[in-house]
mmCIF file of C-alpha atoms in Angstrom:
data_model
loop_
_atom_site.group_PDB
_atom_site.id
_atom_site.type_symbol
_atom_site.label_atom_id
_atom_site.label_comp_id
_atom_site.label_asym_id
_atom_site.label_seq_id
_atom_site.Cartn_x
_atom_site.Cartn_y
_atom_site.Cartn_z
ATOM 1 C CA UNK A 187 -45.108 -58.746 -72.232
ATOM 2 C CA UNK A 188 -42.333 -59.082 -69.706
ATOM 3 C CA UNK A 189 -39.450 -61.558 -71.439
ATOM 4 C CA UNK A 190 -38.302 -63.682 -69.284
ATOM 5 C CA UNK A 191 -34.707 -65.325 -69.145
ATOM 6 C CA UNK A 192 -33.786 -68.002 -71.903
ATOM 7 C CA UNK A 193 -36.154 -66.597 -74.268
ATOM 8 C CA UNK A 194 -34.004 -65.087 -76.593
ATOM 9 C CA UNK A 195 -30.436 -66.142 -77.244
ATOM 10 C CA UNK A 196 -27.397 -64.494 -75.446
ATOM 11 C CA UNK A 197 -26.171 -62.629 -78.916
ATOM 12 C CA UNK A 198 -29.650 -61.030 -79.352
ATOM 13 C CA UNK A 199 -29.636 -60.033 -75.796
ATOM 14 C CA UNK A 200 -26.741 -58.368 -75.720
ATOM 15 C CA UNK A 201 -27.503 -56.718 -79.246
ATOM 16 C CA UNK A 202 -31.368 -55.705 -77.553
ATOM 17 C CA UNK A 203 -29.115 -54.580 -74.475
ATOM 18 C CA UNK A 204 -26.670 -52.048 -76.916
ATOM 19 C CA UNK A 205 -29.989 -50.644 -78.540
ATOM 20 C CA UNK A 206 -31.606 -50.459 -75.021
ATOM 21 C CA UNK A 207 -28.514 -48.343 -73.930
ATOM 22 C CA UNK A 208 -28.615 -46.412 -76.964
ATOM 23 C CA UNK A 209 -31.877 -45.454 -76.729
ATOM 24 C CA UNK A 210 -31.829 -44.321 -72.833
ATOM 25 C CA UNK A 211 -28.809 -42.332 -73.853
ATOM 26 C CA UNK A 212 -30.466 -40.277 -76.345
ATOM 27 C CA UNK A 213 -33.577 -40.146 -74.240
ATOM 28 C CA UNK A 214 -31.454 -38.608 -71.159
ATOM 29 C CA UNK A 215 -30.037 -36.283 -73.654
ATOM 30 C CA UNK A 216 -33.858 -35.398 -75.353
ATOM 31 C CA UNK A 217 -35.851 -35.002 -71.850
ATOM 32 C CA UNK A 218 -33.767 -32.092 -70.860
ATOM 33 C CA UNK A 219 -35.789 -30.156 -73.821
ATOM 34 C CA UNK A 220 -38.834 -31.872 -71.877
ATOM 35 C CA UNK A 221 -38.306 -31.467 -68.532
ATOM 36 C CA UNK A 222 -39.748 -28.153 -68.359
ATOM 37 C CA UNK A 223 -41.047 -26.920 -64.619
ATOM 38 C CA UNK A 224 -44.212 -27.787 -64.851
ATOM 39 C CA UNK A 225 -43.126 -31.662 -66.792
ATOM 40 C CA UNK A 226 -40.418 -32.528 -64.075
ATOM 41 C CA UNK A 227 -42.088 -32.717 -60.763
ATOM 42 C CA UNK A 228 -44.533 -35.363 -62.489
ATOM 43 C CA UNK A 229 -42.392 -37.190 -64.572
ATOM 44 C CA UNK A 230 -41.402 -40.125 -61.701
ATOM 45 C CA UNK A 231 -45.393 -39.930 -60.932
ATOM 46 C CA UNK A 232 -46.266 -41.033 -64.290
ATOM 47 C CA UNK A 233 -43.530 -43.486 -63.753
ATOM 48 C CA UNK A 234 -45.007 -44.687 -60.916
ATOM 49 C CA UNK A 235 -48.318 -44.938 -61.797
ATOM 50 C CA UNK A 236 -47.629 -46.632 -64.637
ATOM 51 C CA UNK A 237 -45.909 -49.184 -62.423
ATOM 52 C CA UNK A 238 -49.609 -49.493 -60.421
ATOM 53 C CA UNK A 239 -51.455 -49.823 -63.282
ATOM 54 C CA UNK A 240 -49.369 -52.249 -64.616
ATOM 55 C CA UNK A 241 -50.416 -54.366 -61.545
ATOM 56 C CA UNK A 242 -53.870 -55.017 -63.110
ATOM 57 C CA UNK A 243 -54.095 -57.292 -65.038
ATOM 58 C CA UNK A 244 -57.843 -57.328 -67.052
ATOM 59 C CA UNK A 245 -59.056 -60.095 -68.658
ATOM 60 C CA UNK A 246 -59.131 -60.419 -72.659
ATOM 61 C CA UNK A 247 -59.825 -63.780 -73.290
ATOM 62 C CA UNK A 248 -60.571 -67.239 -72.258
ATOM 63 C CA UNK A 249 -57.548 -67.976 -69.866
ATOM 64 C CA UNK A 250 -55.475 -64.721 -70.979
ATOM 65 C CA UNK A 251 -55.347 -61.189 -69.504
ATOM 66 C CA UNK A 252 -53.294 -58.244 -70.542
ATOM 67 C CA UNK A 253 -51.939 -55.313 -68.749
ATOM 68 C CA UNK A 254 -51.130 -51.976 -69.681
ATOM 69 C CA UNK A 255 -47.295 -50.854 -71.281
ATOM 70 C CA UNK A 256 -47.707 -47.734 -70.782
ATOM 71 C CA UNK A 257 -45.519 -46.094 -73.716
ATOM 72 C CA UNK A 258 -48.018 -43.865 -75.225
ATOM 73 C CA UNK A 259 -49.231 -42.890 -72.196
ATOM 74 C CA UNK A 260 -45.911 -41.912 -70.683
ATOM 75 C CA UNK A 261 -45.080 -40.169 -74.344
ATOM 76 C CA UNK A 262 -48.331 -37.998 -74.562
ATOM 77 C CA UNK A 263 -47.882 -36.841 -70.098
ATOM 78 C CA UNK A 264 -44.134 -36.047 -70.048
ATOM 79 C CA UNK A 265 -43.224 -36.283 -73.868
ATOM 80 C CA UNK A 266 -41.530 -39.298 -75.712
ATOM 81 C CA UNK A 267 -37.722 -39.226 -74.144
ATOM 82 C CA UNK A 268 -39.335 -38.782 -70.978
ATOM 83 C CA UNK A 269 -41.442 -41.595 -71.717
ATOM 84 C CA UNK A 270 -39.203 -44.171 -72.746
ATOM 85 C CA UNK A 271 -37.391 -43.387 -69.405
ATOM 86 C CA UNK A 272 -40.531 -43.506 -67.684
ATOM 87 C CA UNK A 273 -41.250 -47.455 -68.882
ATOM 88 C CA UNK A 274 -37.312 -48.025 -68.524
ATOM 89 C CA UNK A 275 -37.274 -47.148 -64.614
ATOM 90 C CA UNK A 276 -39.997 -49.135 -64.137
ATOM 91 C CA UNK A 277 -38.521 -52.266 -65.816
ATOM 92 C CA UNK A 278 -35.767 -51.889 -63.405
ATOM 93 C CA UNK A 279 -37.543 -51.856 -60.316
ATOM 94 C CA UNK A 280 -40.044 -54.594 -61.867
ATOM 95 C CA UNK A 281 -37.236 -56.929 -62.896
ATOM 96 C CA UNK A 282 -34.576 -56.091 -59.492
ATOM 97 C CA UNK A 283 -37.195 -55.876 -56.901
ATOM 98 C CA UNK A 284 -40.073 -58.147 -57.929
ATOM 99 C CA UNK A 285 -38.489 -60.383 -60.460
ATOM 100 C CA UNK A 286 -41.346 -59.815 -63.648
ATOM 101 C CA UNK A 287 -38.768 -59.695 -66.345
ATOM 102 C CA UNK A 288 -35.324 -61.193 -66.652
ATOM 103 C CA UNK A 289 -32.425 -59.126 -65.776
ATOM 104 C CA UNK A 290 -30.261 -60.846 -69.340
ATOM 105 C CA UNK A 291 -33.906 -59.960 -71.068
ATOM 106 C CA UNK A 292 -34.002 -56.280 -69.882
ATOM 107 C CA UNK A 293 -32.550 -54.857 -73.145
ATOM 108 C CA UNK A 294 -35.446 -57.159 -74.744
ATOM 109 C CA UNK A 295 -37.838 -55.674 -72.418
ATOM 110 C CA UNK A 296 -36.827 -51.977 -72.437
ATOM 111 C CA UNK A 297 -36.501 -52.005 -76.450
ATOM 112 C CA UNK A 298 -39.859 -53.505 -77.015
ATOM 113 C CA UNK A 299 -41.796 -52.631 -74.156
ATOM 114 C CA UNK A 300 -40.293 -48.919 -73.497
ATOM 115 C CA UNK A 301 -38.871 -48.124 -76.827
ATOM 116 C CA UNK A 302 -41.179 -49.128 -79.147
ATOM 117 C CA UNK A 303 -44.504 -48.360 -77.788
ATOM 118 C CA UNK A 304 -43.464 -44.840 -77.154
ATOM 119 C CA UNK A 305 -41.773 -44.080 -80.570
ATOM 120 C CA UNK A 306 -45.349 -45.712 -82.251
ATOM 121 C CA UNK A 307 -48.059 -44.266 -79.632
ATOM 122 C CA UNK A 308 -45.960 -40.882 -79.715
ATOM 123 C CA UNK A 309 -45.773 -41.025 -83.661
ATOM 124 C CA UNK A 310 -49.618 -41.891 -84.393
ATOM 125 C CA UNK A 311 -50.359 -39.342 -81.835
ATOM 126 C CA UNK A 312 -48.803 -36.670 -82.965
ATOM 127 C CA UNK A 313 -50.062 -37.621 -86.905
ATOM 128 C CA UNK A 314 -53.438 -37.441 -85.608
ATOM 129 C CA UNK A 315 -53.587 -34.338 -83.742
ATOM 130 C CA UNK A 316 -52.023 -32.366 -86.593
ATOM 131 C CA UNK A 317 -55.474 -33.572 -89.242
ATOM 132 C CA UNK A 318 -58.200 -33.414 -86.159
ATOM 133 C CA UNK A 319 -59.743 -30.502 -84.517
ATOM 134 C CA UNK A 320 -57.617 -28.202 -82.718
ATOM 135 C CA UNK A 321 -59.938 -29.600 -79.304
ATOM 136 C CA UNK A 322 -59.663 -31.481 -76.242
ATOM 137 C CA UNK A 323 -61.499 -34.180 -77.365
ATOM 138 C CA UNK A 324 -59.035 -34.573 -79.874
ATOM 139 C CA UNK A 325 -56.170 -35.342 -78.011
ATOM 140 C CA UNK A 326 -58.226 -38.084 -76.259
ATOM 141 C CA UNK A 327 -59.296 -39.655 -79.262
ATOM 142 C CA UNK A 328 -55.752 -39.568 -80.699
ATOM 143 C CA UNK A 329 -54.541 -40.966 -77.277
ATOM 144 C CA UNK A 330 -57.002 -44.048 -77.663
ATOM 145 C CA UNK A 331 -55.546 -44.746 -81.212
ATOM 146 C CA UNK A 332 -52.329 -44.558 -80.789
ATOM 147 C CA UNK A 333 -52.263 -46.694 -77.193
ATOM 148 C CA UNK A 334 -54.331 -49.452 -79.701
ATOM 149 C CA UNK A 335 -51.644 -49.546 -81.841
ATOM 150 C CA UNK A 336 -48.615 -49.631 -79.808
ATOM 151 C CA UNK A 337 -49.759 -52.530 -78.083
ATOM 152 C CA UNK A 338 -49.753 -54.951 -81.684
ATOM 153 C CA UNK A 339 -46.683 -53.009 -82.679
ATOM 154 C CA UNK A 340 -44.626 -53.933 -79.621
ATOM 155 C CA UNK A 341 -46.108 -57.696 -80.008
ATOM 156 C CA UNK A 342 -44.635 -57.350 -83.780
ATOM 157 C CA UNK A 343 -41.322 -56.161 -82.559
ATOM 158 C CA UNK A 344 -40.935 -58.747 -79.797
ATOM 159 C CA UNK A 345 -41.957 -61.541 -82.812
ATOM 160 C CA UNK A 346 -39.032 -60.156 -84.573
ATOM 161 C CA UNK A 347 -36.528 -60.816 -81.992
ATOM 162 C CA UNK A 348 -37.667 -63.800 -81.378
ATOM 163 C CA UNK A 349 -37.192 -64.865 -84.934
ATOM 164 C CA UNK A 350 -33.968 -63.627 -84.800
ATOM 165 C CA UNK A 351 -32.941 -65.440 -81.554
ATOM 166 C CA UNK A 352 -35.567 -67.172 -80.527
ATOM 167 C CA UNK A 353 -34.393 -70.382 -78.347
ATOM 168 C CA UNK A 354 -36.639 -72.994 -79.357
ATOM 169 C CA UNK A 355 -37.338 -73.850 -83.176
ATOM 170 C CA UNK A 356 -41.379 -73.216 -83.477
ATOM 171 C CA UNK A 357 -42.845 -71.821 -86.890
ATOM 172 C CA UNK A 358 -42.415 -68.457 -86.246
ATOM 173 C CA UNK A 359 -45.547 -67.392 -87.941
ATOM 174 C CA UNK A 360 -47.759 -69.201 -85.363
ATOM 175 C CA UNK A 361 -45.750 -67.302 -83.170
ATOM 176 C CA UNK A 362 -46.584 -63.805 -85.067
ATOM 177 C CA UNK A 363 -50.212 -64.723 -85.571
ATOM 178 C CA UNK A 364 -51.030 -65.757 -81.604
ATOM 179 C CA UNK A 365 -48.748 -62.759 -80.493
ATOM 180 C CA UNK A 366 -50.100 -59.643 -82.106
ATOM 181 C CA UNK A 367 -54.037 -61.108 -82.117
ATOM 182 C CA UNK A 368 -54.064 -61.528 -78.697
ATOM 183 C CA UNK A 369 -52.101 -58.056 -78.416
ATOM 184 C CA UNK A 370 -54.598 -56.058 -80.247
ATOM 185 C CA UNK A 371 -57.515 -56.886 -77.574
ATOM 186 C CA UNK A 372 -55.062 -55.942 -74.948
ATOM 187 C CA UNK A 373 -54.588 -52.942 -77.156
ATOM 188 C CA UNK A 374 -57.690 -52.071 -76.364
ATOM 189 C CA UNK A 375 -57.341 -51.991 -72.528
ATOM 190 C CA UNK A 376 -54.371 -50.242 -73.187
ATOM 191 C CA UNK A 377 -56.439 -47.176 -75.298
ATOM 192 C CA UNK A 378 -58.823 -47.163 -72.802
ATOM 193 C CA UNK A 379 -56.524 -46.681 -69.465
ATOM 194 C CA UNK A 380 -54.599 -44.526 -71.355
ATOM 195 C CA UNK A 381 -57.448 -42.009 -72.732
ATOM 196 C CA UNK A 382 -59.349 -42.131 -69.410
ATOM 197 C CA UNK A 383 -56.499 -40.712 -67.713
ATOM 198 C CA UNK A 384 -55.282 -38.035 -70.494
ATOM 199 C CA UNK A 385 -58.315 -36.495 -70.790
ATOM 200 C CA UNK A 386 -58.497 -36.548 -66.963
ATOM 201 C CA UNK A 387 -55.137 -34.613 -66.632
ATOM 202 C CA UNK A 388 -56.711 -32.713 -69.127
ATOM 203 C CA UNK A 389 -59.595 -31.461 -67.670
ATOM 204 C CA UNK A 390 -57.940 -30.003 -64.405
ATOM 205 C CA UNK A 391 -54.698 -29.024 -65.726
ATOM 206 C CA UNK A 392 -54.511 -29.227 -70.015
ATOM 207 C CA UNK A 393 -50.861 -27.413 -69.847
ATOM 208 C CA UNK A 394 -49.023 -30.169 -68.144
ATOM 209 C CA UNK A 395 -49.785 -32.728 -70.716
ATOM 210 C CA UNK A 396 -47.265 -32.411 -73.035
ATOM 211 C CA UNK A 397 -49.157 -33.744 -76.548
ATOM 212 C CA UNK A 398 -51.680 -30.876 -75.762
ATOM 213 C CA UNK A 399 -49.234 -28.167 -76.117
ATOM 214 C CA UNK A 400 -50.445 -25.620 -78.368
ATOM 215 C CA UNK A 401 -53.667 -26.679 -78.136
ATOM 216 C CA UNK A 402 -55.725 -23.185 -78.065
ATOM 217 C CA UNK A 403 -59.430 -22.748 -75.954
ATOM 218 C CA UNK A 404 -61.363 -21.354 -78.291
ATOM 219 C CA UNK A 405 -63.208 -17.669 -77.319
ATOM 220 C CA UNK A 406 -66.630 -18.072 -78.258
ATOM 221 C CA UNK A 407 -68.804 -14.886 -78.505
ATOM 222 C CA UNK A 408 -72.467 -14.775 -78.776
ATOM 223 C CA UNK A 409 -73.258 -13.216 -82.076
ATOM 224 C CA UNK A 410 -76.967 -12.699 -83.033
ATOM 225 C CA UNK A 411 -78.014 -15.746 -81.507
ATOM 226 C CA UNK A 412 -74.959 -17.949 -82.092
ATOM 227 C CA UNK A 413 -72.205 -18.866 -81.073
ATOM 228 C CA UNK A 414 -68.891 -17.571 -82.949
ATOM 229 C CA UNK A 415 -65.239 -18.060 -82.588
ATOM 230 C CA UNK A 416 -63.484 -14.623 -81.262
ATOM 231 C CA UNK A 417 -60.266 -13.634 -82.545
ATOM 232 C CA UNK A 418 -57.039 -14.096 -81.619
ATOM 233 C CA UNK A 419 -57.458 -17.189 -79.248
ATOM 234 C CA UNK A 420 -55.258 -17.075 -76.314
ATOM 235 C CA UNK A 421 -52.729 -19.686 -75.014
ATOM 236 C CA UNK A 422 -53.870 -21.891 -72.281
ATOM 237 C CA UNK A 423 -51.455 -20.216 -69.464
ATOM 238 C CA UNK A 424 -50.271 -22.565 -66.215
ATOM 239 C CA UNK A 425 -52.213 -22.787 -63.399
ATOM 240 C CA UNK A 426 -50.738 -21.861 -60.177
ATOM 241 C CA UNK A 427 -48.570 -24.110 -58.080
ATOM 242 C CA UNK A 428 -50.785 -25.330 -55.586
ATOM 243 C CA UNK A 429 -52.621 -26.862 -58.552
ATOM 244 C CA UNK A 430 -49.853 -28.610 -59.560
ATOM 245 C CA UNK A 431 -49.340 -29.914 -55.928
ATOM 246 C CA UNK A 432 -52.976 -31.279 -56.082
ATOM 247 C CA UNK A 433 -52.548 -33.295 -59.568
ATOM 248 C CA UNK A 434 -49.252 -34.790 -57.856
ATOM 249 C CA UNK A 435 -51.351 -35.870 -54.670
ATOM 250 C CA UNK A 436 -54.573 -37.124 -56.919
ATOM 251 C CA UNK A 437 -52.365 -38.901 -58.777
ATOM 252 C CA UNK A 438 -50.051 -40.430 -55.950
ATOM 253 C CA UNK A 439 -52.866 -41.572 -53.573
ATOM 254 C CA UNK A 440 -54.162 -42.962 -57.202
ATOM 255 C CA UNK A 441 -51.358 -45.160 -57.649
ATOM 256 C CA UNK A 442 -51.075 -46.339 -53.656
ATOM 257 C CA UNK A 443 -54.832 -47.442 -53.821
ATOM 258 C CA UNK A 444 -54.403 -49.204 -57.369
ATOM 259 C CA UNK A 445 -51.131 -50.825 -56.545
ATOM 260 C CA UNK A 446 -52.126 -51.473 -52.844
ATOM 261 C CA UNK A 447 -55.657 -52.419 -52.631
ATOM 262 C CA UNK A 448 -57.169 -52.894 -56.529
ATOM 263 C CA UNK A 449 -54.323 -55.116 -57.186
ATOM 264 C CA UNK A 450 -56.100 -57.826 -55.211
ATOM 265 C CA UNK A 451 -58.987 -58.374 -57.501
ATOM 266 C CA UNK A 452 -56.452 -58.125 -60.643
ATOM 267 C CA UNK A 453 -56.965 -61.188 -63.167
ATOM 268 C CA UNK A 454 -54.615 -64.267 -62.169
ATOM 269 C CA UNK A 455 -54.907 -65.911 -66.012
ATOM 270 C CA UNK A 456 -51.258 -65.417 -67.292
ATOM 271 C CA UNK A 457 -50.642 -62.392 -69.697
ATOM 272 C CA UNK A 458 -50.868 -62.424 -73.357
ATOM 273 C CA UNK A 459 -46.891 -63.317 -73.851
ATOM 274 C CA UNK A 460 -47.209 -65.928 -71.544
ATOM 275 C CA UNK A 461 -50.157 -67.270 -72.551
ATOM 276 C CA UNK A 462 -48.447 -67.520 -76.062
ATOM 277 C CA UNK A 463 -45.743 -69.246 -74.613
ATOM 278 C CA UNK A 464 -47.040 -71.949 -73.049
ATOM 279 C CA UNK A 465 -49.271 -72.918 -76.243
ATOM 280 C CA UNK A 466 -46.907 -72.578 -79.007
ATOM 281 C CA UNK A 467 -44.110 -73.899 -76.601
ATOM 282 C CA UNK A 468 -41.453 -70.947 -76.819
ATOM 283 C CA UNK A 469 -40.956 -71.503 -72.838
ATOM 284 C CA UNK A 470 -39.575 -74.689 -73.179
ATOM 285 C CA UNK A 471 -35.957 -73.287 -72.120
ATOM 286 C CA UNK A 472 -36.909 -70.448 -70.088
ATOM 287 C CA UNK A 473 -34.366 -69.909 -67.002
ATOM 288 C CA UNK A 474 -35.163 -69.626 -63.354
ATOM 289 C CA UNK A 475 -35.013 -65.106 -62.378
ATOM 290 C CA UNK A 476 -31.893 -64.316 -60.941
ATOM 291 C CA UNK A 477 -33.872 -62.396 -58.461
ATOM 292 C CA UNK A 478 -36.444 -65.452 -57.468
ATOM 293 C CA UNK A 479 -35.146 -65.035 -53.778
ATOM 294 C CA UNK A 480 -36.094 -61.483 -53.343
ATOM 295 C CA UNK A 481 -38.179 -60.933 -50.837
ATOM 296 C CA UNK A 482 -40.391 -58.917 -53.234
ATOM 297 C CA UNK A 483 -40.771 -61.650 -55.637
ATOM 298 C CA UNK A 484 -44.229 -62.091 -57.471
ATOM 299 C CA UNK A 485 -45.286 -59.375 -55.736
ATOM 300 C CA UNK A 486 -45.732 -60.560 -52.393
ATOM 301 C CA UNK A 487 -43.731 -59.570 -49.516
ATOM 302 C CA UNK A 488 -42.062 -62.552 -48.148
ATOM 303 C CA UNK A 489 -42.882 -64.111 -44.615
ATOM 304 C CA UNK A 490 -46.462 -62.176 -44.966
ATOM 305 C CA UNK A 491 -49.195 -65.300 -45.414
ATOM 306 C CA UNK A 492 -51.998 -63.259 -46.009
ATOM 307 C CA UNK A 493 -52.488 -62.908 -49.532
ATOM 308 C CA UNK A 494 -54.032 -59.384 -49.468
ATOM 309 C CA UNK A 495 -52.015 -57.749 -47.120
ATOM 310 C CA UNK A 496 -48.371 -59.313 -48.771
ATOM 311 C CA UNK A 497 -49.664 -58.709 -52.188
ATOM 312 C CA UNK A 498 -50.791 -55.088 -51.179
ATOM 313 C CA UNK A 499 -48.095 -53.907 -49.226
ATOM 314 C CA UNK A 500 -45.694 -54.981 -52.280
ATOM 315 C CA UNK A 501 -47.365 -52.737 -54.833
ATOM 316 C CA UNK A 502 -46.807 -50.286 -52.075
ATOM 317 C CA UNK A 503 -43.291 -50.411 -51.523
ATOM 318 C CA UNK A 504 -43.341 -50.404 -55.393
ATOM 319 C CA UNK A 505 -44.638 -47.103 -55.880
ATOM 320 C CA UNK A 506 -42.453 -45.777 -53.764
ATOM 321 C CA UNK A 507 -39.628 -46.901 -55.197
ATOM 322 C CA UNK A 508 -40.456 -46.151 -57.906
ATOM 323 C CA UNK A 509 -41.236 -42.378 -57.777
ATOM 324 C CA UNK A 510 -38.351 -42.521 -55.873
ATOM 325 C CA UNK A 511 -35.600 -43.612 -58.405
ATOM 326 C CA UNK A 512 -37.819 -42.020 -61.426
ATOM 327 C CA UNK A 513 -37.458 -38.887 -59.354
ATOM 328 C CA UNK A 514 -34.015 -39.132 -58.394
ATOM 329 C CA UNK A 515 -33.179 -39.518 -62.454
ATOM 330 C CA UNK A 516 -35.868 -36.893 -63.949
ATOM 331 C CA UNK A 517 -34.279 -33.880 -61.092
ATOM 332 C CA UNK A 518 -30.099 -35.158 -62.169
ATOM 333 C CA UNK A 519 -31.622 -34.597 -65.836
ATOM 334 C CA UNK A 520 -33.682 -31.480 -65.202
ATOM 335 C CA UNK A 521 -30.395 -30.371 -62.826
ATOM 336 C CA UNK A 522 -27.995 -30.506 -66.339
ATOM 337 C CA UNK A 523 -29.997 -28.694 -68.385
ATOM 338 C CA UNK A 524 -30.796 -26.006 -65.556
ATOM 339 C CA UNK A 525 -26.841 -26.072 -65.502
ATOM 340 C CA UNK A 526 -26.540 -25.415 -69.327
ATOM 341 C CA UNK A 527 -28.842 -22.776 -69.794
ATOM 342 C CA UNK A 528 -26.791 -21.117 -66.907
ATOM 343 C CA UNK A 529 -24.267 -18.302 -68.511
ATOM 344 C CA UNK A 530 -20.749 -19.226 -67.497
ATOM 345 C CA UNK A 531 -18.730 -16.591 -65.673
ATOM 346 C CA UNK A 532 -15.353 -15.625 -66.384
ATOM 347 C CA UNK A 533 -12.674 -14.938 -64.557
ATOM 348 C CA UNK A 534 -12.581 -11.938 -63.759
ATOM 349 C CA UNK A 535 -15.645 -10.570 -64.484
ATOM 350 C CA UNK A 536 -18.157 -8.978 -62.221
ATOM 351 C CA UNK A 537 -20.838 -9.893 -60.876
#
């Protein structure tokens, strides 16, 4: 659902760009609560392998594919300012490095695709864990439904905009109607990634996903024959560090292989937006990327002829930079609040 340039008209853009800005701001501001010790060493993995992930494109339909956004799944990990920072670093290095995403569309793309799929996936989440079972499964299940829905939502959102400064004059509710079906069976990719991989996190290391905090592991005792829950049940507790250092790795080599080698065998059909596009004719004064020369472009590296190798050694260089700006961002943010919560000395005073 990357927006390309000329989409959307320059006063919406800018507008998009002011709520884009807003939003980061108060996100910087909210993921210091978030950035806990065990939450800020994997925050710029999740960005990254987000970034991967969103390198494979699945099929949905005749001549479409979709991809994963990634909100919900960055909201539930890390928590929901985390997220939307999570989806917004990536959109950087997706739209500077590899041109997928115009650079006047950004505040487009960040408020829709960062934005609004983390404020929905977070909010259904949340709604859902609070009436189901106090279990595992749980969050998994909630993870699927709300990923589903922030998919269509963000399609919505983007229809909205479009009506609002939309560039070429087509009925607007052909536009809404192709947009958010096609969106819901991406949806569904979308749930599934995303609930695969929570309840993987979950099943090695429950405390550093942030929507299962509080969850409690039930004490069962065997009572006459059955099973019965034991009273008080205790807190799941961090594991230690090394633990911590082996989810990182997992989930680093994860994202090399996906972005460097599964990448290849990614569906080549265009995406669900552009698909849309190029049927109900809302391309017709899309603008060259301001970034086409990059050597990084379409995710190739340039001068490399072999299509494997170029396209591999791009989602590569990808991952790395992002973790690398996602981490440089999530440790200034985690770095303020450590400096807040520090008592101030006065003069004077000893110490």
């Amino acid at each position: 659902m990357h927006v390309p340039d000329g989409f959307i008209n320059a006063p919406v853009s800018v507008a998009a760009g002011v709520v884009a800005a807003g939003a980061v701001a108060v996100s910087l501001r909210g993921a210091r609560r978030e950035l806990d010790e065990r939450i800020a060493p994997l925050a710029g993995l999740v960005a990254a392998f987000i970034f991967a992930v969103q390198m494979l494109n699945f099929p949905v339909a005749a001549g479409t594919s979709g991809h994963l956004l990634g909100g919900a799944l960055a909201a539930i990990l890390v928590g929901p300012y985390t997220g939307v920072l999570c989806v917004s670093v990536v959109l950087l290095m997706q739209g500077i490095l590899f041109a997928d995403g115009g650079l006047t569309a950004l505040g487009v793309n960040i408020t829709v695709m960062a934005v609004v799929t983390t404020v929905v996936g977070y909010a259904v989440f949340r709604g859902l864990v609070k009436v189901l079972p106090r279990k595992r499964r749980s969050v998994t299940v909630s993870a699927f439904v709300a990923a589903a829905l922030s998919v269509p939502a963000a399609a919505l959102v983007f229809t909205l905009v479009y009506a609002i400064g939309g560039t070429t004059d087509v009925p607007i509710g052909r536009v809404l109607t192709a947009m958010v079906g096609v969106h819901v069976l991406i949806g569904l990719g979308e749930a599934a990634i995303t609930a695969f991989t929570v309840g993987a996190v979950i099943a090695v290391r429950p405390d550093l996903v942030h929507g299962a905090r509080g969850l409690r592991q039930k004490l069962q005792l065997r009572v006459g024959g059955e099973l019965v829950d034991a009273t008080p049940e205790p807190q799941l507790t961090p594991a230690p560090a090394h633990r911590t250092r082996t989810v990182w790795l997992t989930g680093l080599a994860a994202s090399l292989v996906l972005a460097g080698g599964v990448s290849f065998y990614a569906s080549a059909s265009p995406d669900g937006l552009e698909k849309v596009a190029a049927d109900k004719g809302i391309d017709a004064k899309a603008e060259a990327h301001a970034a086409a020369d990059s050597p990084l472009a379409d995710y190739g590296v340039q001068g490399i002829t072999d299509g494997r190798l170029s396209g591999g050694l791009a989602g590569v260089i990808g991952v790395g930079a992002t973790i690398a700006a996602g981490t440089g961002v999530f440790w200034a943010v985690r770095r303020r609040r450590t400096d807040e919560d520090s008592p101030a000395v006065t003069p004077g005073a000893s110490v």
